[in-house]
Amino acid sequence: MAKSVINIVNISKSFVNKILLDKANLLIEEKSKIGMIGRNGAGKTTLIKILMGEEDADDGEGIFSDDIKIGYLSQGANFDEKEKVIDYLIKSTNKKSWECSKIASRFGIDHIKINYNIGDLSSGYRMRIKLSEMMLQEPNFLLLDEPSNFLDLNTLIDLENFLLDYKGGFLIVSHDREFLKTTCEKTIEIDKGKIIYFPSGIEDYFEYKEEKEASIKKYNKNIEERKAHLERFIDRFRYKATKAKAVQSRIKQIEKLKTIEISHPSKSVRIKLPAVEEKKGFAIISDNLNIGYDKKIVAKSKRIEIFRGGKVAVLGQNGEGKTTFLRTISGIIKPLSGNYNYAQGIKTAYFGEDTYKNITANDTVLSFLKKHAKQGLLHQELLTLLGSFLFSGDDINKDIKVLSGGEMARLSLLSAITQCADVLILDEPTNHLDFETVEALANSLKDYKGTIFFTSHDRTFTSLLADTIIEIKDKKISLYSGDYEAYVYKAKLEALKEEEEEIKFQNNNKNIISENKNSYEDRKKIRNRLSKCENLLKEYEKQINDYKNEEKEILKFFELSTNYDEEKSKRLLEIKKLIENKEYQKTFSMLSSLYEPLDNFFKEIMVMVDDDKLKNNRIALLSLVDKIFKNMLDFSSLIK
């Protein structure tokens, strides 16, 4: 029987007459991998703070086993900007240099960056330092509160990979569905002050919730039908003395018939955004754009064209210039050189941290929204939208000066959206939204007729919304050729490759080898994780097969129908291009990332594939290289 390490016993906590936790109970066993979810304000962060002693419970307690050692990812750190990474880690953890280097390498801080001054590193790498510091304390249970809010994609992938190999247990609060799906084996939800435990992952939990809701709805329907039947009897015989006893009996039966409340139905959140006129043509064109501050170039691009209606995800590591790019095209800061031009008459609206942290207006929530929303929107429309963004009841009459940071962010985001602009520019719009609202917002924005530029650390949101990707990397701004799934896939392979190279370097270093006795285990982990790339290959092939099946259906339609269908004809051409691009992405992203000895050969093939003269041979070349790859790819032989 597994040993329990944390026992949450009847914990209660209230704020300003709002009950967050109401005699909440939970028993956490060692090595449990738990994801915690719940609506905003449900009490998730409060529970973590109570467990860490940062807040007191009104009643109840958290009981820890004697041998538990908690690792807690705090958001603050006392960095000396001029201090080297390795010196900081040695000083803060009292560990040896080789130990610090080994753990730091698991979070992408290689033997070069570990000797950088902390002040020269981006916020993403600073978070990696804090993760390394936490793990050097050798905890056996981790508490991570919303890590995806401040981790860039590459750092998050490194954290995912680490957690997949982690021998201890952890409890993670996150609204990043993909992150929880990848790392967690169990799920808890805080709802109405109680902790609901489910012994499986988040996808299974949502499926269970839907089945349970369907069962409750069926039960409630039967109850309502039974009530209606009894009420008809009562109405028919209410005034007949001979039926008085029978009528009273039916009244008592109705009083006993109770329906079951569904507090937060799955997929219940629907956000209907105000309409924006659909227009054709380009939205923005940039030429030789250099962006930055104080004459320091952060990133630069050649020509980029984005057409109206595009949903553009701006991706890259923290510190690469994503926010600088969005602030530039929104007009908040000027480009250092080059130019960008919107189509004539285009109106833009911007949301970012700087739009809500400096608001000082004397308004209520509702009056503030009315002031900033497009004229002509109905009062009821605004109330409905406020409800969708988690403002309900008396919340709409709150003075905005007393709003929390999360509430102000949601209100500011809504005020940008309700301007009904042709171009929406959104910098991290999902940080203060819960699961349901994030997914509902993504689905609503997908139908938005305007153009959207956005950054988000939430992979579910980005995956649902993005149809175009701008990548900012190594001071270059460019359009990425693949879709978001391909981008994440490439980032995962790069993370594995970098880690493999770093472990090889450390194992070849005599000083480290003499102290580090775990090289075999490290290599074994890499081999195991590389084997998972085979599954990713299958995912690519499934996508290609799906497109091919759709292609067959359209061809079958043209064979059987005498009518010409322009839409189907266009879709057929689109599918052919999609299949071709998927083949291209699948083959070269995997080959160049996984089989380094053939790297130059693959680069030559890529040049041939891009040569216009050889376009007709493109698929044949891809097929040839793919066969070579499948014959040569023996994962265990990659590490010797």
XYZ file of C-alpha atoms in Angstrom, residues 12-622:
611
model
C -11.681 25.944 5.424
C -10.902 29.443 4.173
C -13.088 32.472 3.438
C -12.428 35.951 2.071
C -14.943 38.809 2.425
C -17.898 36.480 2.893
C -16.784 34.294 -0.015
C -16.117 30.666 0.896
C -13.122 29.308 -1.009
C -12.504 26.097 0.898
C -15.226 24.416 2.944
C -13.895 21.522 5.048
C -11.829 20.331 2.079
C -10.179 16.919 2.412
C -7.572 15.072 0.361
C -5.023 12.319 0.974
C -1.964 12.526 -1.304
C 0.228 9.475 -1.696
C 3.947 9.515 -2.408
C 4.940 9.619 -6.085
C 1.445 10.788 -7.081
C 1.448 12.905 -10.252
C -1.564 15.178 -9.724
C -2.993 18.018 -11.792
C -5.223 20.501 -9.960
C -7.887 22.419 -11.890
C -10.796 24.693 -11.017
C -12.395 27.937 -12.052
C -10.741 31.275 -11.289
C -11.204 32.129 -7.630
C -12.065 28.534 -6.713
C -9.225 28.404 -4.175
C -6.404 26.545 -5.968
C -3.611 29.022 -5.200
C -5.024 29.604 -1.724
C -4.737 25.889 -0.942
C -1.112 25.826 -2.145
C -0.278 28.872 -0.002
C -1.889 27.285 3.054
C 0.165 24.120 2.530
C 3.347 26.205 2.185
C 2.552 28.264 5.298
C 2.158 31.506 3.349
C -1.479 31.828 4.480
C -3.382 30.551 7.492
C -6.482 28.382 7.171
C -9.597 29.468 9.076
C -9.949 25.868 10.182
C -8.396 22.473 9.501
C -4.792 21.701 8.635
C -2.360 20.114 6.217
C -0.436 17.238 7.786
C 2.909 16.240 6.237
C 4.801 12.997 6.651
C 8.109 13.263 8.512
C 10.236 12.424 5.497
C 8.586 14.707 2.933
C 10.727 17.463 1.440
C 8.710 19.966 -0.575
C 10.035 21.698 -3.673
C 8.102 24.923 -4.237
C 8.522 27.051 -7.351
C 8.310 30.608 -6.046
C 7.973 33.544 -8.423
C 10.593 35.675 -6.705
C 14.373 35.281 -6.671
C 17.251 37.305 -5.216
C 19.477 37.405 -8.276
C 22.647 39.437 -8.502
C 22.696 40.523 -12.149
C 26.527 40.333 -12.289
C 26.731 36.917 -10.661
C 27.423 33.862 -12.797
C 24.730 31.183 -12.960
C 27.022 28.491 -11.567
C 28.131 30.722 -8.674
C 24.524 31.526 -7.767
C 23.510 27.857 -7.766
C 26.505 26.801 -5.657
C 25.861 29.613 -3.153
C 22.085 29.080 -2.871
C 22.159 25.270 -2.650
C 25.565 24.417 -1.138
C 26.023 21.812 -3.865
C 29.176 21.015 -5.793
C 29.864 22.508 -9.189
C 29.307 19.246 -11.077
C 25.989 18.649 -9.319
C 24.776 22.142 -10.247
C 25.915 21.676 -13.846
C 24.179 18.325 -14.150
C 20.781 19.527 -12.889
C 21.000 22.820 -14.793
C 21.632 20.892 -18.011
C 18.276 19.143 -17.554
C 16.651 22.578 -17.914
C 18.608 23.619 -20.989
C 21.372 25.551 -19.189
C 24.372 24.026 -20.923
C 28.068 24.173 -20.033
C 28.348 27.516 -21.838
C 25.310 29.355 -20.434
C 26.023 28.200 -16.886
C 29.040 30.544 -16.938
C 27.009 33.551 -18.139
C 26.179 36.452 -15.873
C 22.526 36.171 -14.818
C 21.882 39.698 -16.064
C 22.744 38.596 -19.617
C 20.026 35.914 -19.678
C 16.371 36.226 -20.703
C 13.462 35.788 -18.300
C 12.989 32.264 -19.696
C 16.501 31.269 -18.658
C 16.097 32.944 -15.284
C 13.110 30.690 -14.684
C 15.298 27.733 -15.649
C 17.765 28.838 -12.967
C 14.984 28.817 -10.369
C 13.856 25.377 -11.505
C 17.439 24.138 -11.204
C 17.765 25.699 -7.754
C 14.547 24.016 -6.627
C 15.626 20.587 -7.833
C 19.118 20.899 -6.320
C 17.402 20.982 -2.925
C 16.526 17.326 -3.657
C 12.793 17.494 -2.915
C 10.688 14.358 -3.088
C 7.420 16.214 -3.702
C 6.858 19.320 -5.866
C 4.211 22.054 -5.671
C 4.001 24.065 -8.906
C 1.444 26.881 -9.105
C 0.616 27.895 -12.693
C 4.103 27.273 -14.149
C 2.858 27.751 -17.719
C 1.990 31.393 -16.981
C 5.637 32.399 -16.928
C 7.477 29.629 -18.771
C 8.145 29.923 -22.495
C 7.506 26.884 -24.694
C 11.103 25.632 -24.667
C 11.381 25.907 -20.883
C 8.002 24.258 -20.439
C 9.084 21.350 -22.652
C 12.262 20.990 -20.577
C 10.119 20.952 -17.427
C 7.777 18.368 -18.977
C 10.692 16.126 -19.881
C 12.095 16.451 -16.386
C 8.759 15.619 -14.757
C 8.327 12.556 -16.982
C 11.550 11.164 -15.504
C 11.046 12.528 -11.975
C 10.993 9.811 -9.318
C 9.050 11.791 -6.704
C 5.472 13.095 -6.691
C 4.032 16.484 -7.563
C 0.899 18.617 -7.467
C 0.571 21.076 -10.359
C -1.931 23.902 -10.700
C -2.297 24.792 -14.365
C -4.815 25.793 -17.016
C -2.526 24.447 -19.761
C -4.441 21.327 -20.715
C -1.594 19.916 -22.824
C 0.888 20.298 -19.975
C -1.383 18.467 -17.515
C -2.235 15.806 -20.088
C 1.464 15.091 -20.667
C 2.679 15.084 -17.062
C -0.141 14.138 -14.679
C -1.678 10.736 -13.950
C -4.396 11.904 -11.524
C -6.726 14.885 -11.361
C -8.322 16.957 -8.621
C -10.784 19.788 -9.058
C -11.737 22.417 -6.499
C -15.427 23.210 -6.845
C -17.716 24.912 -4.328
C -15.097 24.663 -1.624
C -14.653 20.892 -1.955
C -11.833 18.843 -3.469
C -13.006 16.312 -6.060
C -10.495 13.500 -6.616
C -10.303 11.438 -9.813
C -7.748 8.588 -10.161
C -6.858 9.250 -13.800
C -5.660 11.980 -16.168
C -7.433 15.148 -17.181
C -8.885 13.856 -20.457
C -10.461 10.893 -18.657
C -11.755 13.245 -15.977
C -13.486 15.512 -18.483
C -15.012 12.448 -20.176
C -16.188 11.211 -16.766
C -17.712 14.627 -16.002
C -19.612 14.645 -19.289
C -20.957 11.130 -18.667
C -21.945 12.078 -15.125
C -23.679 15.230 -16.351
C -25.561 13.252 -18.988
C -26.713 10.834 -16.286
C -27.782 13.716 -14.005
C -29.650 15.428 -16.850
C -31.489 12.185 -17.583
C -32.344 11.797 -13.900
C -33.518 15.436 -13.662
C -35.661 15.000 -16.761
C -37.376 11.980 -15.197
C -37.937 13.954 -11.993
C -39.456 16.872 -13.904
C -41.725 14.517 -15.860
C -42.806 12.842 -12.604
C -43.512 16.248 -11.054
C -45.547 17.329 -14.087
C -47.611 14.134 -13.887
C -48.323 14.699 -10.175
C -49.135 18.378 -10.741
C -51.691 17.472 -13.424
C -53.374 15.151 -10.946
C -53.372 17.894 -8.278
C -54.791 20.516 -10.683
C -57.504 18.108 -11.793
C -58.713 17.034 -8.351
C -57.661 19.959 -6.112
C -61.251 20.984 -5.318
C -62.816 17.540 -5.027
C -63.407 16.595 -1.406
C -63.331 12.891 -2.211
C -59.795 13.289 -3.609
C -58.433 15.571 -0.873
C -56.313 12.850 0.752
C -54.898 11.733 -2.609
C -54.086 15.352 -3.543
C -52.213 15.907 -0.227
C -50.280 12.697 -0.852
C -49.212 13.935 -4.318
C -48.141 17.314 -2.858
C -45.883 15.543 -0.348
C -44.430 13.396 -3.138
C -43.561 16.526 -5.141
C -41.792 18.030 -2.108
C -39.574 14.953 -1.912
C -38.669 15.018 -5.601
C -35.411 16.973 -5.900
C -33.291 17.549 -8.995
C -29.491 17.470 -8.829
C -27.673 20.708 -9.549
C -24.868 20.711 -12.126
C -22.587 23.433 -10.801
C -20.289 23.898 -13.815
C -21.458 21.907 -16.825
C -18.672 20.777 -19.184
C -18.245 23.046 -22.191
C -20.920 25.327 -20.763
C -18.991 28.543 -21.391
C -19.985 30.217 -24.629
C -18.596 33.595 -25.626
C -20.435 35.432 -28.367
C -18.165 38.255 -29.490
C -19.546 41.355 -31.219
C -19.573 41.129 -34.996
C -16.770 42.588 -37.125
C -17.131 43.172 -40.851
C -15.280 40.639 -42.992
C -12.917 42.211 -45.528
C -10.551 40.828 -48.156
C -6.956 41.694 -49.044
C -3.888 42.180 -46.904
C -3.996 43.439 -43.327
C -0.350 44.391 -42.824
C 2.876 44.381 -44.816
C 6.276 44.953 -43.208
C 9.567 45.592 -45.027
C 13.036 45.327 -43.455
C 11.551 45.950 -40.023
C 14.033 46.380 -37.164
C 12.524 46.457 -33.671
C 14.028 47.287 -30.289
C 14.653 49.954 -27.660
C 17.182 52.776 -27.343
C 18.836 51.986 -30.683
C 19.417 48.369 -29.569
C 18.032 45.947 -32.152
C 16.032 43.127 -30.539
C 14.971 41.455 -33.793
C 14.614 42.191 -37.483
C 12.741 40.850 -40.474
C 12.627 41.076 -44.235
C 9.218 41.251 -45.931
C 6.193 39.793 -44.152
C 2.629 39.909 -45.501
C -0.407 38.953 -43.433
C -3.865 38.804 -45.012
C -7.087 39.885 -43.326
C -8.706 37.304 -41.105
C -5.419 35.593 -40.241
C -4.909 34.315 -36.699
C -1.199 34.850 -36.168
C 0.652 33.306 -33.225
C 3.912 35.113 -32.437
C 6.213 32.461 -30.971
C 9.695 32.348 -29.499
C 11.537 32.070 -26.214
C 11.142 34.693 -23.504
C 13.374 37.664 -24.229
C 13.490 37.078 -27.996
C 11.205 40.052 -28.729
C 7.599 38.807 -28.945
C 6.179 41.628 -26.814
C 8.452 44.173 -28.524
C 7.067 43.067 -31.900
C 3.445 43.358 -30.743
C 4.072 46.762 -29.155
C 5.700 47.914 -32.383
C 2.879 46.930 -34.744
C 0.364 48.365 -32.281
C 2.073 51.756 -32.505
C 3.135 51.918 -28.843
C 6.812 52.034 -29.807
C 8.385 53.035 -33.100
C 10.495 50.688 -35.222
C 14.219 51.391 -35.188
C 14.208 51.185 -38.992
C 12.160 49.780 -41.826
C 8.408 50.081 -41.878
C 5.070 48.330 -41.561
C 1.807 49.421 -43.165
C -1.774 48.432 -42.479
C -4.390 48.463 -45.216
C -6.294 51.715 -45.489
C -8.934 52.300 -42.830
C -7.803 49.502 -40.505
C -8.404 50.065 -36.813
C -6.277 48.240 -34.224
C -6.868 47.361 -30.554
C -4.108 46.226 -28.181
C -4.100 44.239 -24.950
C -0.971 43.737 -22.878
C 0.327 44.012 -19.350
C 0.913 47.746 -19.794
C -2.745 48.329 -20.696
C -4.138 47.229 -17.336
C -1.429 47.792 -14.729
C -1.572 51.582 -15.111
C -5.357 52.121 -15.182
C -6.408 54.740 -12.622
C -9.851 55.797 -13.905
C -12.718 56.364 -11.457
C -15.103 53.873 -13.039
C -17.055 50.794 -12.167
C -16.505 47.601 -14.148
C -19.582 48.254 -16.296
C -18.977 51.987 -16.857
C -15.332 51.314 -17.794
C -16.393 48.752 -20.397
C -19.079 51.060 -21.811
C -16.509 53.831 -22.130
C -14.090 51.708 -24.156
C -16.422 49.435 -26.142
C -17.627 50.298 -29.632
C -20.594 52.630 -29.651
C -23.865 50.875 -30.427
C -23.296 47.668 -28.474
C -26.383 46.865 -26.426
C -26.365 46.994 -22.635
C -27.392 43.317 -22.459
C -24.565 42.334 -24.824
C -22.032 43.910 -22.476
C -23.585 42.209 -19.435
C -23.448 38.829 -21.183
C -19.819 39.349 -22.177
C -18.902 40.407 -18.628
C -20.484 37.189 -17.375
C -18.432 35.165 -19.857
C -15.287 36.842 -18.537
C -16.151 35.846 -14.948
C -17.831 39.099 -13.838
C -21.268 38.306 -12.449
C -23.814 39.720 -10.029
C -22.485 42.659 -8.017
C -19.068 42.355 -9.706
C -20.193 44.646 -12.526
C -20.695 47.512 -10.056
C -17.269 47.119 -8.429
C -14.991 50.143 -8.474
C -12.114 49.181 -10.788
C -9.625 50.603 -8.261
C -10.366 47.643 -5.960
C -10.054 44.943 -8.635
C -7.368 42.293 -8.311
C -4.662 42.035 -10.963
C -6.439 39.097 -12.568
C -9.798 40.913 -12.640
C -8.213 44.019 -14.145
C -6.513 41.912 -16.814
C -9.807 40.237 -17.791
C -11.633 43.577 -17.946
C -8.865 45.158 -20.008
C -8.895 42.192 -22.411
C -12.656 42.461 -22.821
C -12.445 46.215 -23.438
C -9.957 45.576 -26.263
C -12.156 42.903 -27.850
C -15.343 44.998 -27.649
C -13.716 47.803 -29.653
C -14.539 45.595 -32.685
C -11.211 46.467 -34.310
C -10.073 45.132 -37.663
C -6.831 43.962 -36.028
C -6.617 42.638 -32.462
C -3.161 42.532 -30.871
C -3.160 40.363 -27.730
C -0.107 39.831 -25.522
C -0.693 36.835 -23.197
C -4.516 37.094 -23.028
C -4.982 33.742 -21.234
C -2.933 34.169 -18.044
C -5.915 34.993 -15.837
C -8.538 32.739 -17.416
C -9.672 29.256 -16.400
C -9.927 26.137 -18.600
C -13.429 26.699 -19.871
C -12.932 30.400 -20.589
C -9.601 29.843 -22.379
C -11.090 27.289 -24.762
C -14.309 29.239 -25.246
C -12.327 32.418 -26.007
C -10.137 30.564 -28.525
C -13.181 29.164 -30.327
C -14.854 32.579 -30.384
C -11.761 34.377 -31.645
C -11.408 31.740 -34.354
C -14.728 32.956 -35.778
C -13.720 36.617 -35.370
C -13.693 38.165 -38.842
C -10.795 40.483 -38.054
C -7.072 39.722 -37.962
C -5.455 38.657 -34.675
C -1.815 38.788 -33.602
C -1.201 37.099 -30.256
C 1.295 35.526 -27.910
C 0.308 32.886 -25.366
C 2.054 30.295 -23.218
C -1.155 28.239 -23.278
C -0.698 25.536 -25.906
C -4.373 24.579 -26.016
C -5.343 28.193 -26.778
C -2.628 28.565 -29.425
C -3.427 25.213 -31.020
C -7.140 26.055 -31.272
C -6.637 29.569 -32.660
C -3.464 29.859 -34.732
C -3.507 29.377 -38.498
C -0.288 31.332 -39.131
C 2.963 31.472 -37.155
C 5.532 34.223 -36.885
C 8.688 32.930 -35.200
C 11.166 35.228 -33.454
C 14.449 33.428 -32.980
C 18.100 34.472 -32.971
C 17.083 38.108 -33.588
C 15.153 37.189 -36.736
C 11.408 37.616 -37.363
C 10.086 35.214 -39.975
C 7.022 33.312 -41.103
C 7.183 29.661 -40.004
C 6.249 27.225 -42.777
C 4.531 24.564 -40.642
C 1.522 24.583 -38.337
C 1.568 24.889 -34.555
C 1.715 21.122 -33.971
C 4.822 20.945 -36.140
C 6.361 23.874 -34.254
C 5.838 22.218 -30.859
C 7.061 18.913 -32.259
C 10.250 20.540 -33.529
C 10.801 22.243 -30.161
C 10.488 18.876 -28.385
C 13.004 17.229 -30.683
C 15.422 20.135 -30.275
C 15.117 19.873 -26.496
C 15.946 16.160 -26.624
C 18.864 16.749 -28.953
C 20.313 19.559 -26.824
C 20.042 17.447 -23.694
C 21.682 14.489 -25.392
C 24.582 16.656 -26.576
C 25.018 18.203 -23.121
C 25.101 14.797 -21.414
C 27.666 13.610 -23.965
C 29.772 16.674 -23.242
C 29.584 16.148 -19.495
C 30.360 12.448 -19.787
C 33.415 13.237 -21.945
C 34.690 15.745 -19.397
C 37.134 13.918 -17.128
C 36.480 16.075 -14.096
C 32.751 15.473 -14.294
C 33.094 11.765 -15.051
C 35.185 11.281 -11.912
C 32.391 12.718 -9.785
C 29.257 11.801 -11.740
C 28.498 8.074 -11.534
C 25.099 8.269 -13.174
C 25.995 8.617 -16.860
C 24.464 5.247 -17.721
C 21.119 6.237 -16.195
C 21.195 9.571 -18.026
C 21.816 7.883 -21.368
C 19.139 5.312 -20.647
C 16.624 8.102 -20.060
C 17.559 9.759 -23.332
C 17.158 6.466 -25.216
C 13.737 5.941 -23.656
C 12.589 9.411 -24.574
C 14.000 9.204 -28.083
C 11.924 6.079 -28.590
C 8.854 8.225 -28.057
C 9.750 10.030 -31.274
C 8.490 6.968 -33.117
C 5.036 7.746 -31.765
C 5.336 11.325 -33.024
C 6.178 9.949 -36.468
C 2.969 7.945 -36.364
C 1.028 11.120 -35.503
C 2.367 12.843 -38.616
C 1.434 9.853 -40.742
C -2.076 9.804 -39.258
C -2.558 13.471 -40.222
C -1.378 12.721 -43.757
C -3.726 9.705 -44.015
C -6.631 11.849 -42.824
C -5.940 14.358 -45.596
C -5.654 11.545 -48.144
C -8.985 10.073 -47.040
C -10.611 13.477 -47.447
C -9.006 13.751 -50.888
C -10.501 10.374 -51.871
C -13.969 11.496 -50.741
C -13.784 14.652 -52.876
C -12.519 12.716 -55.910
C -15.348 10.228 -55.419
C -17.804 13.144 -55.372
C -16.528 14.416 -58.731
C -16.737 10.899 -60.183
C -20.383 10.487 -59.179
C -21.642 14.057 -59.618
C -22.254 15.903 -62.853
C -22.310 19.290 -61.068
C -19.163 21.363 -60.614
C -18.527 22.396 -57.007
C -16.095 25.315 -56.744
C -15.582 24.937 -52.979
C -14.720 21.246 -53.279
C -12.366 22.015 -56.144
C -10.553 24.616 -54.054
C -10.411 22.231 -51.097
C -8.915 19.510 -53.318
C -6.035 21.821 -54.291
C -5.626 22.859 -50.673
C -5.461 19.225 -49.492
C -2.787 18.381 -52.063
C -0.683 21.241 -50.730
C -1.317 20.219 -47.126
C -0.230 16.635 -47.809
C 2.908 17.856 -49.546
C 3.775 20.217 -46.687
C 3.118 17.551 -44.037
C 5.440 15.150 -45.853
C 8.078 17.869 -45.981
C 7.683 18.753 -42.269
C 7.594 15.140 -41.113
C 10.662 14.011 -42.950
C 13.087 16.863 -42.481
C 12.157 17.892 -38.940
C 12.752 14.322 -37.778
C 15.810 13.613 -39.902
C 17.755 16.770 -39.109
C 16.913 16.518 -35.406
C 17.421 12.813 -34.786
C 20.200 11.688 -37.084
C 23.045 14.210 -36.958
C 25.597 12.201 -39.016
C 23.415 12.634 -42.105
C 22.722 16.322 -41.458
C 24.666 17.668 -44.461
C 23.083 15.097 -46.781
C 19.615 16.140 -45.642
C 20.459 19.822 -46.141
C 21.436 19.073 -49.741
C 18.153 17.218 -50.282
C 16.253 20.182 -48.810
C 17.955 22.532 -51.295
C 16.959 20.185 -54.136
C 13.373 20.043 -52.894
C 13.165 23.845 -52.788
C 14.607 24.184 -56.296
C 11.799 25.198 -58.670
C 13.312 23.092 -61.445
C 12.876 19.954 -59.371
C 9.366 20.588 -58.067
C 7.969 17.655 -60.005
C 10.386 15.320 -58.223
C 9.668 16.707 -54.785
C 7.455 13.916 -53.484
C 9.706 11.269 -55.024
C 12.710 12.737 -53.218
C 10.807 12.894 -49.963
